[in-house]
Tab-separated table of C-alpha atoms in Angstrom:
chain	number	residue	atom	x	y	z
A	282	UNK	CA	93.231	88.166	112.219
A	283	UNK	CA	95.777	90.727	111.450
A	284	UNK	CA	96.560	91.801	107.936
A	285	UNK	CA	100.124	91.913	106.835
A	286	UNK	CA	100.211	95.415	106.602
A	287	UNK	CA	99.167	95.366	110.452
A	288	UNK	CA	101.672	92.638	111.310
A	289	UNK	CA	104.650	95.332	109.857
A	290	UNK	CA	103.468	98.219	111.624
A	291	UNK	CA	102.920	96.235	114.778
A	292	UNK	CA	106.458	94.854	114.139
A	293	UNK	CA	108.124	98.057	113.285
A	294	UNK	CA	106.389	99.732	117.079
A	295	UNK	CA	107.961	96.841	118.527
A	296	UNK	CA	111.385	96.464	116.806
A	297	UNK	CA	112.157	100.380	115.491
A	298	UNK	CA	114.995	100.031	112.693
A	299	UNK	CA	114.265	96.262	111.075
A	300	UNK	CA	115.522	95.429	107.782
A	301	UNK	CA	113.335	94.089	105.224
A	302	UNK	CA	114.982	90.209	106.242
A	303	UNK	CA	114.643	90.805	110.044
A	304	UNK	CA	110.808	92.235	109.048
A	305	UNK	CA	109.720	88.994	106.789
A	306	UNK	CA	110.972	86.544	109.359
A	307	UNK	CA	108.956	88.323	111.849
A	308	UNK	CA	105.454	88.453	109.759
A	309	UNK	CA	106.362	85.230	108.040
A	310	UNK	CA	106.661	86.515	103.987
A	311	UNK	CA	109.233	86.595	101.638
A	312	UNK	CA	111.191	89.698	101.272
A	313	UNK	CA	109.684	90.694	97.696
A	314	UNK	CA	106.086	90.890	99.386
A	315	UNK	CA	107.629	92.853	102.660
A	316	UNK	CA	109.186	95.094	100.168
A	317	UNK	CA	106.157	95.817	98.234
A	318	UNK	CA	104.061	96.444	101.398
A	319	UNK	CA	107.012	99.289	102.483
A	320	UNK	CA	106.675	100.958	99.608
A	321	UNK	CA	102.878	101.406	100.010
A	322	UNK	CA	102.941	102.545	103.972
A	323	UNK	CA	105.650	105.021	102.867
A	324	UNK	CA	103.489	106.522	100.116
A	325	UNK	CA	100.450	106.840	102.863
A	326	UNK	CA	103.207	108.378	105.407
A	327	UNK	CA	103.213	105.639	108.138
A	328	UNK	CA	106.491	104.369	107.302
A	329	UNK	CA	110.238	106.094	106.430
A	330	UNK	CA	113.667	104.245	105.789
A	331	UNK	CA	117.039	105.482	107.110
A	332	UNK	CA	120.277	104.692	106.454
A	333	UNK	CA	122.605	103.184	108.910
A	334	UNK	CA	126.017	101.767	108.746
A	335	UNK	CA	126.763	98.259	110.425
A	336	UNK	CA	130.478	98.044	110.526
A	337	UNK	CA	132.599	98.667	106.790
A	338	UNK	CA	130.743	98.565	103.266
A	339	UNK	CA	127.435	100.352	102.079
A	340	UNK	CA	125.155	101.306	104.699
A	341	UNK	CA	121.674	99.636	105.031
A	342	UNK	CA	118.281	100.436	104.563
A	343	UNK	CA	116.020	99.900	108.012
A	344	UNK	CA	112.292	101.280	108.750
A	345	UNK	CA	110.708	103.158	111.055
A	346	UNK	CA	107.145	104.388	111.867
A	347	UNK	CA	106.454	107.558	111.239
A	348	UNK	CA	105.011	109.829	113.745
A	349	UNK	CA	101.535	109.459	111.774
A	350	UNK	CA	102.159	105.477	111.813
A	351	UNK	CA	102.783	105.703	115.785
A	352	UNK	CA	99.249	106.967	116.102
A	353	UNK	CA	97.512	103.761	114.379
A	354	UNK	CA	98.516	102.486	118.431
A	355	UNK	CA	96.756	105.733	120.023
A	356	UNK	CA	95.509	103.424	123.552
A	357	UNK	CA	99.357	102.370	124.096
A	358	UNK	CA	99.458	105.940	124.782
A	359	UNK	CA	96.351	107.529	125.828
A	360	UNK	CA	96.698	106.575	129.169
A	361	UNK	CA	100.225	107.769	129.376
A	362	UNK	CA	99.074	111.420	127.945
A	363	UNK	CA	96.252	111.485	130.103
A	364	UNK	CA	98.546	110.481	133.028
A	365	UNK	CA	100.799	113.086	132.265
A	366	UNK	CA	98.145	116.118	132.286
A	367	UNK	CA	96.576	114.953	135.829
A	368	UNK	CA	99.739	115.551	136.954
A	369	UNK	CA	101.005	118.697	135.485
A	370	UNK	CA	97.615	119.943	136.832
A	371	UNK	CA	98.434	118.604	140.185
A	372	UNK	CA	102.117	120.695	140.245
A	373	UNK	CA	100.832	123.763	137.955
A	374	UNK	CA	98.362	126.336	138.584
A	375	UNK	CA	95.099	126.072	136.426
A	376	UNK	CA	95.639	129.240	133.936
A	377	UNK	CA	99.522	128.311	133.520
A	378	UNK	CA	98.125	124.913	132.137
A	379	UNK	CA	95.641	126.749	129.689
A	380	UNK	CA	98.619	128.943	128.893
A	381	UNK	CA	101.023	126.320	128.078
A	382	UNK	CA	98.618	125.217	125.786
A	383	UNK	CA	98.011	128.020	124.421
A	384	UNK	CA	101.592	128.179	123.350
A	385	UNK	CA	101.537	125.263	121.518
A	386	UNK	CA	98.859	126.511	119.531
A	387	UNK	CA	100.923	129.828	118.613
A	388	UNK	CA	103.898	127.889	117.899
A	389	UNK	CA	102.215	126.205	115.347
A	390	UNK	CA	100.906	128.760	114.093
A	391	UNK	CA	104.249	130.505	113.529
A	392	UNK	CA	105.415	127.919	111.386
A	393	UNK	CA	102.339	129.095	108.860
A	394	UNK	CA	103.004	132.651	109.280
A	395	UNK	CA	104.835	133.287	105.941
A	396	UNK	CA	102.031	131.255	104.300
A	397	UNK	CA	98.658	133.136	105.454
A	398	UNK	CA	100.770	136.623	104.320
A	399	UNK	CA	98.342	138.719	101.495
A	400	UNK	CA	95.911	135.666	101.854
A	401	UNK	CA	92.206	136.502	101.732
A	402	UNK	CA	89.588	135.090	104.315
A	403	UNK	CA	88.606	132.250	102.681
A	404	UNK	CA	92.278	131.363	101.477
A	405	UNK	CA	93.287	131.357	105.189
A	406	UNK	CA	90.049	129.270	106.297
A	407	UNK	CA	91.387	126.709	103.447
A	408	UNK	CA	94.474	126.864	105.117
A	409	UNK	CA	93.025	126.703	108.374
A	410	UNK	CA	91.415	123.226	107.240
A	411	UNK	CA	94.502	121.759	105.674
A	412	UNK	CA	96.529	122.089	108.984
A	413	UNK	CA	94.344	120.692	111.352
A	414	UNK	CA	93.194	118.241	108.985
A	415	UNK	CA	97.012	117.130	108.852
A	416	UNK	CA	96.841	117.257	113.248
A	417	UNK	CA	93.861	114.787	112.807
A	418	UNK	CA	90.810	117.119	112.751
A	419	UNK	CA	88.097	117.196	109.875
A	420	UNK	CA	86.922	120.149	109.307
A	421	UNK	CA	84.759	121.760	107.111
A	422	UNK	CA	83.615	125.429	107.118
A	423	UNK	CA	80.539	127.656	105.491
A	424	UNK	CA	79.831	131.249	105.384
A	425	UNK	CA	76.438	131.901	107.045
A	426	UNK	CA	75.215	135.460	106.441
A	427	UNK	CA	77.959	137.805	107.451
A	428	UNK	CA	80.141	135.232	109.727
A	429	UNK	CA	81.587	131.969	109.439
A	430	UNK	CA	81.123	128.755	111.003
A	431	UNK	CA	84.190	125.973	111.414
A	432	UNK	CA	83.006	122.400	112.009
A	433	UNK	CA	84.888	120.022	113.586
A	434	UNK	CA	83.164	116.904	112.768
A	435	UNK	CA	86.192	114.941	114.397
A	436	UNK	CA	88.497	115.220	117.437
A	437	UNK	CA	91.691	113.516	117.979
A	438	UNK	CA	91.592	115.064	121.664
A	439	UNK	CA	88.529	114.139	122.026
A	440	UNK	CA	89.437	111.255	124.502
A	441	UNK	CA	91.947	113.330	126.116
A	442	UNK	CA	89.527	116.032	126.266
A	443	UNK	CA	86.830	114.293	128.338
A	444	UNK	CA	89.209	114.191	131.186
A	445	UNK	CA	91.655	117.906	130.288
A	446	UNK	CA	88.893	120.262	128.579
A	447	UNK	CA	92.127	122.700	128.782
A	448	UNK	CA	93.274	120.604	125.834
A	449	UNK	CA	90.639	122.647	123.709
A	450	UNK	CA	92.590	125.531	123.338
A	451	UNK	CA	94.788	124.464	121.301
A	452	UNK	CA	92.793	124.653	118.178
A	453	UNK	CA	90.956	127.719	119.447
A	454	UNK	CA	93.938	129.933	119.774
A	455	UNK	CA	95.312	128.113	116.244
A	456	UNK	CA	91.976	128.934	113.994
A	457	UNK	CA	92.146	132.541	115.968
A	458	UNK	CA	95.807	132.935	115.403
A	459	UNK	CA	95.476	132.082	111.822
A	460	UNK	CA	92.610	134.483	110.778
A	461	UNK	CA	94.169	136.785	113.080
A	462	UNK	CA	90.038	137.101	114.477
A	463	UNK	CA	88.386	136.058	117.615
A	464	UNK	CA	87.019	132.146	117.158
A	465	UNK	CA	84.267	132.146	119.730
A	466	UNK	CA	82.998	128.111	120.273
A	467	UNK	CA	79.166	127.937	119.573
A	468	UNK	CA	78.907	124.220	120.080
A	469	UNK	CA	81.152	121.787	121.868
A	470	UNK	CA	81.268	117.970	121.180
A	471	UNK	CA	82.536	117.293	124.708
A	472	UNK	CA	79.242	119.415	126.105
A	473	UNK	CA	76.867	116.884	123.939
A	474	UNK	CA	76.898	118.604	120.915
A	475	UNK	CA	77.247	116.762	117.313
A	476	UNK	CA	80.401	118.656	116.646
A	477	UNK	CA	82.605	121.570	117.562
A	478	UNK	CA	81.673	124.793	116.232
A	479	UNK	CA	83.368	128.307	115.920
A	480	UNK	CA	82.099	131.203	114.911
A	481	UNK	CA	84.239	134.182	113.286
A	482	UNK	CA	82.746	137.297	112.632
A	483	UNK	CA	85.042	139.279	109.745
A	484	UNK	CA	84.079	142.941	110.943
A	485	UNK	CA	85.572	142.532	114.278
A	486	UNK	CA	88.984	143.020	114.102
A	487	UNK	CA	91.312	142.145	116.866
A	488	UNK	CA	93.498	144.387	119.023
């Protein structure tokens, strides 16, 4: 059986913008508990309230998922996203593809450009593991010698990857956009291996 935590977020993917009423008449709780269980899902990040006005007086309070909460339902949309890639594939050439996903990897990267400024190498590969832990990945890195090695012990393209490999470079270009070095992949979950592995060698600078 459900829990009631599952029974809100299921809810709130069905019926985006309930009140707390129109939410404990659908799981079946009072309001207090309904309440309570909000505030929790906001503090993990799955949840967020808006405002909205419903004809004269105070506006009122209705929930959402969060884009983090929408992925607690990733198979409602796996097949969509993998859908979508066969045919962009089918209409795009091959290295426009890679390229296209390559740019979603710089864009990101952009948006951290102030923050890697002055930083040293292993302040960036902290970094490095903060952001893609918050797009899903865990990641863990060592220094090994005179190079270091990024794990990713988890995937969340890893599905999508099996049938779009392309969907790889997107945190290749991101780790090699953000220590402004080559990442070269040593090891590839999707070839059989335990985990994704890069490689970044500090003396070789880019171009």
């Amino acid at each position: 059986m459900k829990s009631t935590r599952d029974k809100i977020l299921q809810t709130l993917l069905k019926k985006p913008k309930s009140t707390i009423n129109d939410l404990a008449e659908a799981v079946g709780i009072n309001p207090i508990s309904v309440r309570h269980h909000l505030t929790n899902l906001q503090m993990e990040g799955l949840v967020e309230s808006q405002e909205e006005r419903h004809g004269v007086g105070r506006p009122r309070l209705v929930y959402i998922l969060t884009d983090e909460g929408m992925e607690h339902f990733p198979t409602r949309y796996l097949r969509l996203t993998t859908r979508l890639l066969a045919q962009m594939k089918e209409s795009i050439p091959g290295p426009m593809v890679s390229k296209l996903f390559g740019q979603i990897a710089e864009d990101l990267a952009d948006e951290y450009a102030q923050d890697v400024k002055g930083l040293s190498m292993e302040e960036r590969l902290d970094l490095v593991q903060e952001m893609l832990a918050q797009e899903g990945f865990t990641v863990e890195w060592e220094k090994k010698g005179d190079e270091y090695q990024i794990h990713e012990t988890s995937c969340p393209y890893y599905q999508i990857g099996v049938a779009h490999p392309e969907v790889c470079t997107v945190d290749q270009t991101l780790i090699s956009k953000m220590l402004a070095l080559p990442a070269n992949k040593v090891q590839c979950i999707l070839n059989g291996g335990a985990h994704c592995t890069y490689v970044i060698h500090p003396a070789v600078k880019t171009k």
